[in-house]
Short mmCIF file of C-alpha atoms and ligand atoms in Angstrom, two decimals:
data_model
loop_
_atom_site.label_atom_id
_atom_site.label_comp_id
_atom_site.label_asym_id
_atom_site.label_seq_id
_atom_site.Cartn_x
_atom_site.Cartn_y
_atom_site.Cartn_z
CA MET A 30 -10.02 -62.59 -49.25
CA ASN A 31 -6.34 -61.59 -49.16
CA GLN A 32 -4.11 -63.21 -51.78
CA PRO A 33 -0.49 -64.39 -51.35
CA VAL A 34 2.06 -62.06 -52.88
CA GLU A 35 4.89 -63.01 -55.27
CA GLY A 36 8.28 -61.28 -55.45
CA PHE A 37 7.38 -58.87 -52.64
CA SER A 38 10.97 -58.20 -51.58
CA LYS A 39 11.79 -56.99 -55.11
CA ARG A 40 9.15 -54.27 -55.07
CA SER A 41 10.06 -50.69 -54.20
CA LYS A 42 9.38 -49.39 -50.71
CA GLU A 43 6.50 -47.24 -52.01
CA GLU A 44 4.95 -50.27 -53.75
CA LYS A 45 5.28 -52.42 -50.62
CA ILE A 46 3.61 -49.78 -48.49
CA LYS A 47 0.77 -49.31 -50.97
CA TRP A 48 0.19 -53.08 -51.26
CA LEU A 49 0.18 -53.56 -47.49
CA ALA A 50 -2.06 -50.58 -46.82
CA GLU A 51 -4.60 -51.65 -49.44
CA GLN A 52 -4.60 -55.35 -48.53
CA TYR A 53 -4.61 -55.14 -44.75
CA THR A 54 -5.82 -51.78 -43.49
CA PRO A 55 -9.26 -50.15 -43.68
CA GLN A 56 -7.98 -46.67 -44.54
CA PRO A 57 -5.01 -47.11 -46.89
CA GLU A 58 -4.32 -43.39 -47.34
CA GLN A 59 -4.02 -42.92 -43.59
CA THR A 60 -1.78 -45.97 -43.26
CA ILE A 61 0.50 -44.69 -46.00
CA SER A 62 0.83 -41.26 -44.43
CA LEU A 63 1.39 -42.76 -40.95
CA LEU A 64 4.21 -44.96 -42.21
CA LYS A 65 5.79 -42.06 -44.09
CA GLN A 66 5.51 -39.77 -41.07
CA TYR A 67 8.18 -41.90 -39.41
CA TRP A 68 10.65 -41.66 -42.30
CA SER A 69 13.76 -39.64 -41.60
CA SER A 70 14.04 -36.39 -43.56
CA ASP A 71 17.71 -37.29 -44.07
CA ALA A 72 17.57 -39.58 -47.10
CA GLN A 73 20.98 -41.12 -46.42
CA LEU A 74 20.08 -41.95 -42.83
CA GLN A 75 16.78 -43.43 -44.00
CA GLN A 76 18.56 -45.57 -46.56
CA LEU A 77 20.89 -46.89 -43.86
CA HIS A 78 17.87 -47.96 -41.81
CA ASP A 79 16.09 -49.36 -44.87
CA GLU A 80 19.04 -51.61 -45.50
CA PHE A 81 19.22 -53.13 -42.00
CA ILE A 82 16.48 -55.65 -42.83
CA GLU A 83 14.35 -56.87 -45.71
CA ASN A 84 11.07 -55.18 -46.59
CA THR A 85 11.62 -52.09 -44.44
CA LEU A 86 8.60 -49.80 -44.58
CA THR A 87 9.46 -47.22 -41.97
CA ASN A 88 11.21 -46.77 -38.63
CA PHE A 89 9.83 -47.96 -35.31
CA TYR A 90 10.72 -45.44 -32.62
CA LEU A 91 11.59 -46.33 -29.03
CA PRO A 92 12.55 -43.63 -26.55
CA LEU A 93 16.28 -43.39 -25.89
CA GLY A 94 16.81 -42.08 -22.38
CA VAL A 95 19.75 -41.79 -20.05
CA ALA A 96 20.21 -42.74 -16.39
CA PRO A 97 22.99 -40.57 -14.92
CA ASN A 98 25.07 -40.90 -11.74
CA PHE A 99 26.11 -44.54 -12.05
CA LEU A 100 29.34 -44.96 -10.11
CA ILE A 101 30.88 -48.24 -11.34
CA ASN A 102 34.32 -49.32 -10.11
CA GLY A 103 35.04 -45.68 -9.31
CA ASN A 104 34.03 -44.30 -12.75
CA LEU A 105 30.96 -42.19 -13.21
CA TYR A 106 28.68 -43.20 -16.11
CA ALA A 107 25.51 -41.88 -17.69
CA ILE A 108 23.87 -45.03 -19.05
CA PRO A 109 21.85 -44.81 -22.29
CA MET A 110 18.68 -46.92 -22.25
CA ALA A 111 16.28 -47.68 -25.10
CA ILE A 112 12.94 -48.76 -23.60
CA GLU A 113 9.24 -48.01 -23.77
CA GLU A 114 8.26 -48.81 -20.15
CA SER A 115 7.55 -45.52 -18.35
CA SER A 116 9.23 -46.13 -15.01
CA VAL A 117 12.44 -47.98 -15.96
CA VAL A 118 14.84 -45.07 -16.57
CA ALA A 119 13.48 -43.21 -13.55
CA ALA A 120 13.98 -46.31 -11.37
CA ALA A 121 17.53 -46.82 -12.66
CA SER A 122 18.41 -43.19 -11.97
CA LYS A 123 16.99 -43.43 -8.47
CA ALA A 124 18.98 -46.58 -7.68
CA ALA A 125 22.13 -45.00 -9.16
CA LYS A 126 21.71 -41.97 -6.90
CA PHE A 127 21.07 -44.17 -3.84
CA TRP A 128 24.31 -46.13 -4.37
CA LEU A 129 26.33 -43.09 -5.46
CA GLU A 130 26.10 -41.96 -1.86
CA ARG A 131 27.12 -45.41 -0.59
CA GLY A 132 30.29 -46.28 -2.54
CA GLY A 133 28.72 -47.08 -5.90
CA PHE A 134 28.54 -50.33 -7.83
CA HIS A 135 31.34 -52.83 -8.25
CA ALA A 136 31.57 -55.18 -11.18
CA GLN A 137 34.00 -57.77 -12.48
CA VAL A 138 34.14 -60.04 -15.49
CA LEU A 139 34.33 -63.67 -14.32
CA GLY A 140 34.76 -65.26 -17.75
CA THR A 141 34.50 -64.52 -21.48
CA GLU A 142 34.12 -67.96 -23.03
CA LYS A 143 31.78 -68.29 -26.03
CA ILE A 144 30.46 -71.63 -27.28
CA GLY A 145 29.53 -73.20 -30.60
CA GLN A 146 28.68 -76.74 -31.66
CA VAL A 147 28.77 -78.95 -34.72
CA HIS A 148 25.95 -81.48 -34.29
CA PHE A 149 26.51 -84.73 -36.17
CA LEU A 150 25.40 -88.36 -36.47
CA PHE A 151 27.79 -91.30 -36.38
CA PHE A 152 26.87 -94.95 -35.99
CA GLY A 153 30.31 -96.60 -35.80
CA ASP A 154 32.61 -97.44 -32.89
CA PRO A 155 32.78 -94.49 -30.42
CA ARG A 156 36.46 -95.22 -29.60
CA GLU A 157 37.37 -95.03 -33.28
CA LEU A 158 35.50 -91.72 -33.52
CA SER A 159 37.44 -90.40 -30.58
CA GLU A 160 40.77 -91.43 -32.19
CA PHE A 161 39.69 -89.88 -35.48
CA ILE A 162 38.86 -86.53 -33.83
CA GLU A 163 42.25 -86.56 -32.05
CA GLU A 164 43.94 -87.13 -35.42
CA ILE A 165 42.11 -84.40 -37.28
CA ARG A 166 42.17 -81.81 -34.46
CA PRO A 167 45.22 -79.99 -35.93
CA ILE A 168 43.58 -80.09 -39.39
CA LEU A 169 40.35 -78.63 -37.96
CA ARG A 170 42.42 -75.74 -36.60
CA SER A 171 44.63 -75.25 -39.65
CA ASP A 172 41.67 -75.30 -42.07
CA ALA A 173 40.11 -72.51 -40.01
CA GLN A 174 43.31 -70.42 -40.07
CA ALA A 175 42.06 -68.01 -42.72
CA LEU A 176 39.14 -67.21 -40.44
CA THR A 177 41.01 -67.10 -37.14
CA ARG A 178 44.25 -65.31 -38.14
CA ASN A 179 43.11 -61.77 -37.32
CA MET A 180 41.35 -62.78 -34.11
CA GLU A 181 44.51 -64.69 -33.02
CA LYS A 182 46.70 -61.65 -33.72
CA ARG A 183 44.60 -59.76 -31.18
CA GLY A 184 44.80 -62.58 -28.61
CA GLY A 185 41.55 -64.42 -29.34
CA GLY A 186 40.51 -67.41 -31.42
CA ILE A 187 39.46 -71.02 -30.93
CA THR A 188 40.23 -72.19 -27.40
CA ARG A 189 39.00 -75.82 -27.33
CA ILE A 190 37.47 -78.41 -29.65
CA GLU A 191 35.93 -81.31 -27.73
CA LEU A 192 34.10 -84.40 -28.88
CA ARG A 193 30.92 -84.94 -26.85
CA ASP A 194 29.05 -88.21 -26.90
CA LYS A 195 25.29 -87.49 -26.73
CA THR A 196 24.19 -90.98 -27.72
CA SER A 197 22.39 -91.52 -24.41
CA ASP A 198 20.00 -88.73 -25.52
CA ILE A 199 19.71 -89.56 -29.24
CA LYS A 200 21.05 -92.63 -31.05
CA GLY A 201 24.21 -91.77 -32.99
CA TYR A 202 24.29 -88.12 -31.85
CA TYR A 203 27.70 -86.49 -31.20
CA GLN A 204 28.93 -82.92 -31.01
CA LEU A 205 32.08 -81.01 -31.61
CA HIS A 206 31.66 -78.72 -28.64
CA CYS A 207 33.93 -75.75 -29.30
CA THR A 208 34.88 -72.73 -27.23
CA PHE A 209 36.09 -69.35 -28.43
CA GLU A 210 37.57 -66.10 -27.21
CA THR A 211 36.13 -63.31 -29.35
CA LEU A 212 37.55 -60.30 -27.44
CA ASP A 213 35.49 -57.13 -28.14
CA ALA A 214 33.26 -58.79 -30.74
CA MET A 215 30.07 -60.59 -29.80
CA GLY A 216 31.50 -63.10 -32.26
CA ALA A 217 28.41 -64.74 -33.74
CA ASN A 218 29.64 -64.51 -37.34
CA PHE A 219 33.18 -65.50 -36.42
CA ILE A 220 31.98 -68.54 -34.43
CA ASN A 221 29.45 -69.68 -37.03
CA SER A 222 32.01 -69.38 -39.84
CA CYS A 223 34.55 -71.43 -37.84
CA LEU A 224 31.91 -74.06 -37.07
CA GLU A 225 30.89 -74.39 -40.72
CA GLN A 226 34.55 -74.80 -41.62
CA PHE A 227 34.91 -77.51 -38.90
CA ALA A 228 31.87 -79.26 -40.35
CA SER A 229 33.29 -79.39 -43.85
CA THR A 230 36.70 -80.53 -42.57
CA LEU A 231 34.97 -83.23 -40.50
CA LEU A 232 33.06 -84.53 -43.53
CA ARG A 233 36.03 -84.37 -45.88
CA GLU A 234 38.37 -86.16 -43.45
CA ALA A 235 35.77 -88.82 -42.51
CA ALA A 236 35.28 -89.64 -46.19
CA ILE A 237 38.99 -90.45 -46.59
CA TYR A 238 39.62 -91.99 -43.13
CA PRO A 239 40.25 -95.69 -43.83
CA LYS A 240 38.04 -96.97 -40.96
CA PHE A 241 35.09 -94.74 -41.94
CA SER A 242 35.36 -94.36 -45.71
CA SER A 243 33.00 -97.22 -46.54
CA MET A 244 30.76 -96.76 -43.51
CA ASP A 245 27.03 -96.97 -44.15
CA PRO A 246 25.43 -94.62 -43.23
CA PRO A 247 28.41 -92.25 -43.38
CA LEU A 248 29.13 -89.64 -40.74
CA GLU A 249 26.47 -86.95 -41.24
CA VAL A 250 26.65 -83.33 -40.10
CA LEU A 251 23.25 -81.96 -39.13
CA MET A 252 24.00 -78.39 -38.23
CA SER A 253 26.68 -76.01 -37.03
CA ILE A 254 25.71 -73.06 -34.83
CA LEU A 255 26.86 -71.02 -31.87
CA SER A 256 25.12 -71.44 -28.53
CA ASN A 257 23.47 -68.49 -26.82
CA TYR A 258 23.87 -70.35 -23.54
CA VAL A 259 27.16 -68.91 -22.27
CA PRO A 260 27.43 -69.76 -18.55
CA ASP A 261 31.18 -68.99 -18.62
CA CYS A 262 30.80 -65.60 -20.28
CA LEU A 263 29.88 -64.21 -16.91
CA VAL A 264 29.95 -60.89 -15.09
CA ARG A 265 29.30 -60.04 -11.44
CA ALA A 266 27.73 -56.76 -10.31
CA GLU A 267 27.31 -55.85 -6.67
CA VAL A 268 26.61 -53.19 -4.10
CA SER A 269 27.11 -53.26 -0.36
CA CYS A 270 27.10 -50.93 2.61
CA PRO A 271 26.73 -51.10 6.39
CA VAL A 272 23.07 -51.68 7.25
CA ALA A 273 23.24 -48.52 9.36
CA GLU A 274 23.95 -46.51 6.19
CA LEU A 275 20.88 -47.75 4.35
CA GLY A 276 18.85 -45.15 6.21
CA GLU A 277 15.13 -45.11 6.78
CA GLU A 278 12.98 -46.14 3.80
CA SER A 279 9.40 -44.82 3.78
CA GLY A 280 9.04 -45.24 7.53
CA ILE A 281 10.93 -48.56 7.62
CA SER A 282 14.25 -48.65 9.49
CA GLY A 283 17.43 -49.53 7.57
CA ALA A 284 17.66 -52.87 9.40
CA ASP A 285 14.07 -53.75 8.57
CA PHE A 286 14.52 -52.64 4.98
CA ALA A 287 17.60 -54.89 4.61
CA ARG A 288 15.74 -57.82 6.21
CA ARG A 289 12.77 -57.36 3.88
CA MET A 290 15.06 -57.10 0.82
CA VAL A 291 16.81 -60.34 1.78
CA GLN A 292 13.43 -62.05 2.27
CA ALA A 293 12.18 -60.79 -1.09
CA VAL A 294 15.23 -62.26 -2.85
CA ALA A 295 14.83 -65.54 -0.95
CA ILE A 296 11.23 -65.78 -2.19
CA ALA A 297 12.35 -65.20 -5.80
CA ASP A 298 15.03 -67.83 -5.32
CA CYS A 299 12.61 -70.58 -4.29
CA GLU A 300 9.41 -69.64 -6.09
CA PRO A 301 9.47 -69.71 -9.92
CA HIS A 302 6.37 -67.50 -10.38
CA ARG A 303 8.04 -64.77 -8.41
CA ALA A 304 11.49 -65.54 -9.89
CA VAL A 305 10.29 -64.87 -13.44
CA THR A 306 8.92 -61.43 -12.52
CA HIS A 307 11.92 -60.66 -10.34
CA ASN A 308 14.28 -61.52 -13.23
CA LYS A 309 12.06 -59.64 -15.68
CA GLY A 310 12.75 -56.56 -13.59
CA ILE A 311 16.49 -57.21 -13.99
CA MET A 312 16.03 -57.58 -17.75
CA ASN A 313 14.26 -54.18 -17.86
CA GLY A 314 17.68 -52.68 -17.17
CA VAL A 315 19.75 -55.21 -19.10
CA ASP A 316 17.71 -55.14 -22.33
CA ALA A 317 17.46 -51.36 -22.41
CA VAL A 318 21.26 -50.97 -22.42
CA VAL A 319 21.79 -53.99 -24.67
CA LEU A 320 19.41 -52.43 -27.21
CA ALA A 321 20.88 -48.93 -26.94
CA THR A 322 24.37 -50.33 -27.52
CA GLY A 323 23.31 -52.31 -30.60
CA ASN A 324 23.62 -55.77 -29.10
CA ASP A 325 21.37 -58.79 -29.60
CA PHE A 326 18.81 -58.67 -26.79
CA ARG A 327 17.15 -61.94 -27.86
CA ALA A 328 20.45 -63.78 -27.47
CA VAL A 329 20.99 -62.17 -24.08
CA GLU A 330 17.43 -62.96 -22.90
CA ALA A 331 17.64 -66.62 -23.98
CA GLY A 332 21.04 -67.11 -22.32
CA VAL A 333 20.15 -65.32 -19.11
CA HIS A 334 16.95 -67.26 -18.50
CA ALA A 335 18.67 -70.58 -19.24
CA TYR A 336 21.31 -69.57 -16.69
CA ALA A 337 18.61 -68.75 -14.14
CA ALA A 338 17.34 -72.34 -14.58
CA ARG A 339 20.78 -74.03 -14.53
CA SER A 340 20.10 -75.84 -11.24
CA GLY A 341 17.02 -77.50 -12.75
CA ARG A 342 14.71 -74.95 -11.18
CA TYR A 343 14.16 -71.39 -12.37
CA ARG A 344 15.61 -69.13 -9.67
CA SER A 345 16.46 -65.53 -8.84
CA LEU A 346 19.48 -64.16 -10.68
CA SER A 347 20.28 -61.78 -7.83
CA GLN A 348 21.22 -62.58 -4.26
CA ALA A 349 21.15 -60.60 -1.02
CA GLU A 350 22.51 -61.05 2.46
CA VAL A 351 23.16 -59.23 5.69
CA ARG A 352 26.43 -60.37 7.21
CA ASP A 353 28.42 -58.75 10.03
CA GLY A 354 26.17 -55.72 9.87
CA ARG A 355 26.66 -55.23 6.10
CA PHE A 356 23.94 -55.40 3.47
CA ARG A 357 25.17 -56.97 0.23
CA PHE A 358 23.20 -57.29 -2.99
CA TRP A 359 24.75 -58.93 -6.06
CA MET A 360 24.20 -60.87 -9.23
CA ASP A 361 26.18 -63.04 -11.65
CA ILE A 362 24.80 -62.92 -15.15
CA PRO A 363 25.97 -64.34 -18.51
CA LEU A 364 26.31 -61.62 -21.15
CA ALA A 365 27.81 -62.20 -24.59
CA LEU A 366 28.20 -58.62 -25.82
CA GLY A 367 30.22 -56.83 -28.43
CA THR A 368 31.55 -53.31 -28.78
CA VAL A 369 32.85 -53.79 -32.32
CA GLY A 370 31.10 -55.24 -35.36
CA GLY A 371 27.37 -55.69 -35.88
CA LEU A 372 25.28 -52.54 -35.46
CA THR A 373 27.95 -50.83 -33.36
CA GLY A 374 29.66 -49.25 -36.36
CA LEU A 375 26.48 -48.71 -38.37
CA HIS A 376 23.64 -47.22 -36.33
CA PRO A 377 24.48 -43.59 -35.49
CA LEU A 378 22.62 -43.68 -32.15
CA VAL A 379 24.37 -46.91 -31.19
CA GLY A 380 27.68 -45.20 -31.96
CA LEU A 381 26.64 -42.32 -29.74
CA ALA A 382 25.65 -44.72 -26.92
CA HIS A 383 29.16 -46.21 -27.04
CA GLU A 384 30.64 -42.73 -26.99
CA ILE A 385 28.52 -41.76 -23.96
CA LEU A 386 29.79 -44.91 -22.22
CA GLN A 387 33.39 -43.81 -22.96
CA LYS A 388 33.89 -46.40 -25.72
CA PRO A 389 33.91 -49.44 -23.44
CA SER A 390 35.58 -52.76 -24.23
CA ALA A 391 33.21 -55.75 -24.35
CA GLY A 392 34.22 -56.57 -20.76
CA GLU A 393 33.47 -53.04 -19.58
CA LEU A 394 30.12 -53.11 -21.37
CA MET A 395 29.31 -56.43 -19.66
CA GLN A 396 29.93 -54.70 -16.33
CA ILE A 397 27.80 -51.66 -17.20
CA VAL A 398 24.90 -53.81 -18.43
CA ALA A 399 25.02 -56.05 -15.37
CA VAL A 400 25.00 -52.99 -13.12
CA ALA A 401 21.97 -51.58 -14.99
CA GLY A 402 20.18 -54.87 -14.34
CA LEU A 403 21.11 -54.98 -10.68
CA ALA A 404 20.10 -51.34 -10.20
CA GLN A 405 16.72 -52.05 -11.77
CA ASN A 406 16.21 -55.04 -9.50
CA PHE A 407 17.21 -53.02 -6.45
CA ALA A 408 14.79 -50.24 -7.42
CA ALA A 409 11.91 -52.66 -7.99
CA LEU A 410 12.46 -54.56 -4.72
CA ARG A 411 12.94 -51.32 -2.81
CA SER A 412 9.48 -50.19 -3.92
CA LEU A 413 7.91 -53.63 -3.50
CA VAL A 414 9.04 -54.09 0.12
CA THR A 415 8.18 -50.51 1.12
CA VAL A 416 5.47 -48.48 -0.60
CA GLY A 417 4.50 -50.97 -3.32
CA ILE A 418 5.24 -50.76 -7.03
CA GLN A 419 2.20 -48.84 -8.25
CA LYS A 420 2.96 -45.51 -6.62
CA GLY A 421 6.12 -44.85 -8.66
CA HIS A 422 4.95 -46.81 -11.68
CA MET A 423 1.63 -44.99 -12.05
CA LYS A 424 3.29 -41.64 -11.40
CA MET A 425 5.51 -42.29 -14.42
CA HIS A 426 2.55 -43.67 -16.38
CA LEU A 427 0.42 -40.56 -15.74
CA LEU A 428 1.53 -38.83 -18.94
CA ASN A 429 0.68 -41.92 -21.00
CA ILE A 430 -2.84 -41.95 -19.58
CA LEU A 431 -3.23 -38.21 -20.19
CA ASN A 432 -2.00 -38.65 -23.76
CA GLN A 433 -4.48 -41.50 -24.27
CA LEU A 434 -7.21 -39.11 -23.10
CA SER A 435 -5.93 -36.39 -25.51
CA ALA A 436 -5.23 -33.94 -22.69
CA THR A 437 -3.89 -30.55 -23.77
CA GLN A 438 -0.53 -29.25 -22.52
CA LYS A 439 -2.29 -27.00 -19.97
CA GLU A 440 -4.49 -29.88 -18.75
CA LYS A 441 -1.39 -32.07 -18.36
CA GLU A 442 0.32 -29.42 -16.25
CA ASN A 443 -2.73 -29.04 -14.00
CA LEU A 444 -3.23 -32.76 -13.59
CA ILE A 445 0.45 -33.45 -12.87
CA GLU A 446 0.11 -30.87 -10.08
CA HIS A 447 -3.10 -32.51 -8.83
CA PHE A 448 -1.50 -35.98 -8.75
CA LYS A 449 1.48 -34.81 -6.74
CA THR A 450 -0.77 -35.33 -3.72
CA ASN A 451 -3.26 -37.90 -5.07
CA THR A 452 -2.92 -41.57 -6.00
CA VAL A 453 -2.73 -42.23 -9.74
CA THR A 454 -5.08 -44.85 -11.12
CA HIS A 455 -6.60 -44.92 -14.60
CA ASN A 456 -10.08 -44.13 -13.23
CA ALA A 457 -8.78 -41.38 -10.97
CA VAL A 458 -7.12 -39.69 -13.97
CA VAL A 459 -10.28 -39.95 -16.10
CA LYS A 460 -12.35 -38.48 -13.27
CA ALA A 461 -9.86 -35.71 -12.49
CA LEU A 462 -9.70 -34.69 -16.15
CA GLU A 463 -13.51 -34.68 -16.43
CA ASP A 464 -13.78 -32.55 -13.27
CA HIS A 465 -11.07 -30.22 -14.55
CA ARG A 466 -12.85 -29.80 -17.91
CA ALA A 467 -16.21 -29.27 -16.18
CA GLN A 468 -14.77 -26.48 -14.01
CA LYS A 469 -13.64 -24.50 -17.05
C1 MEV B 528 7.97 -54.39 -14.00
O1 MEV B 528 8.37 -54.12 -15.31
C2 MEV B 528 9.07 -55.10 -13.24
C3 MEV B 528 8.70 -55.55 -11.82
O2 MEV B 528 7.52 -56.36 -11.88
C4 MEV B 528 9.88 -56.33 -11.31
C5 MEV B 528 9.61 -57.03 -9.98
O3 MEV B 528 8.45 -57.35 -9.67
O4 MEV B 528 10.61 -57.27 -9.28
C6 MEV B 528 8.37 -54.38 -10.95
#
């Protein structure tokens, strides 16, 4: 039986690997050499990666690809994407090319408000609490000055501090609901530091406030943390063109294609099972760029899905219409992103991704990411309402299947040729490779 381990984080990397390999894998020597195979030969680069997290053993590679030809607000971008799913970059590139010939993508930032909350318990008179918060509001701000000074110099900082009464949900539960402008930073550390300062000011001032000082129980702060639900940190991405310019799609007229696209979006809007998959397709594009640019994809995912459910039902993020002979396809999506701080200045490939994107501001990155999501959604729906998803998906997956079957380079070339005119399925590839090997 495996035993718990003491002081693991203090062991050297070699010791950690050896312990793990011996405790949990059947062939420790192979495990050790596999893990080491992924080390960088550049010791400094490896150390940088080792120091990102605790207990680093090795690096976990994801492909970094690029989808070129994205025309966004008149500027041409090549968008870096970090993702393992075979067809995503190809689909993005295809959608980019389609819209390049039809005026490109348009995007605009609709809001940049970030949110954080101090959650606390108070069992006294709510009106007195409200008066108290009014009185200490300037102190809350001035105590946070050391933290906010630099951000304020650049035009950002704390925008509002509101008292929210949540006692109808939980007895005695109130919040300081605070909003922030964090400019080009994602702002998590800035917001959390401000909130923790608010919490200590709140406690200190409550303890000396005459009406509360002998209150039992006293005002109690539970926690202070930013919210990843940022419905007012919002960006819109859209494409549109005359229906006549959509052209024929796999034997379907432009008008029929537009009608089927609009129907497909309407289904995702009213049917949660479909909405989740529809939005997952959007996140294929969003996450890949968020990851490549060193942003927090878990924060983005959590916020986006909460936004998709803001009406009380989980719905499509994107919308489509045909009006006055024009097809329009668009999406509003909350994205709290940063182009300074965090991994952006640390991970060399993240730095390169920002360079490729022409060193965007946070607002510009929001636009690029939203466009990548919309493009992905367009590409998926375009396949779904015409030839089906598997044709393109399996074509891109062919190499993975051939690699699983240990095909040689020559065999891969022959089979790629064969599948230019045949449908790719796992069984079909197995059979074709067997036939090919038998012929030799
Ligand atoms: C696959 O990763 C994404 C799709 O399922 C999205 C969709 O169904 O719209 C193709």
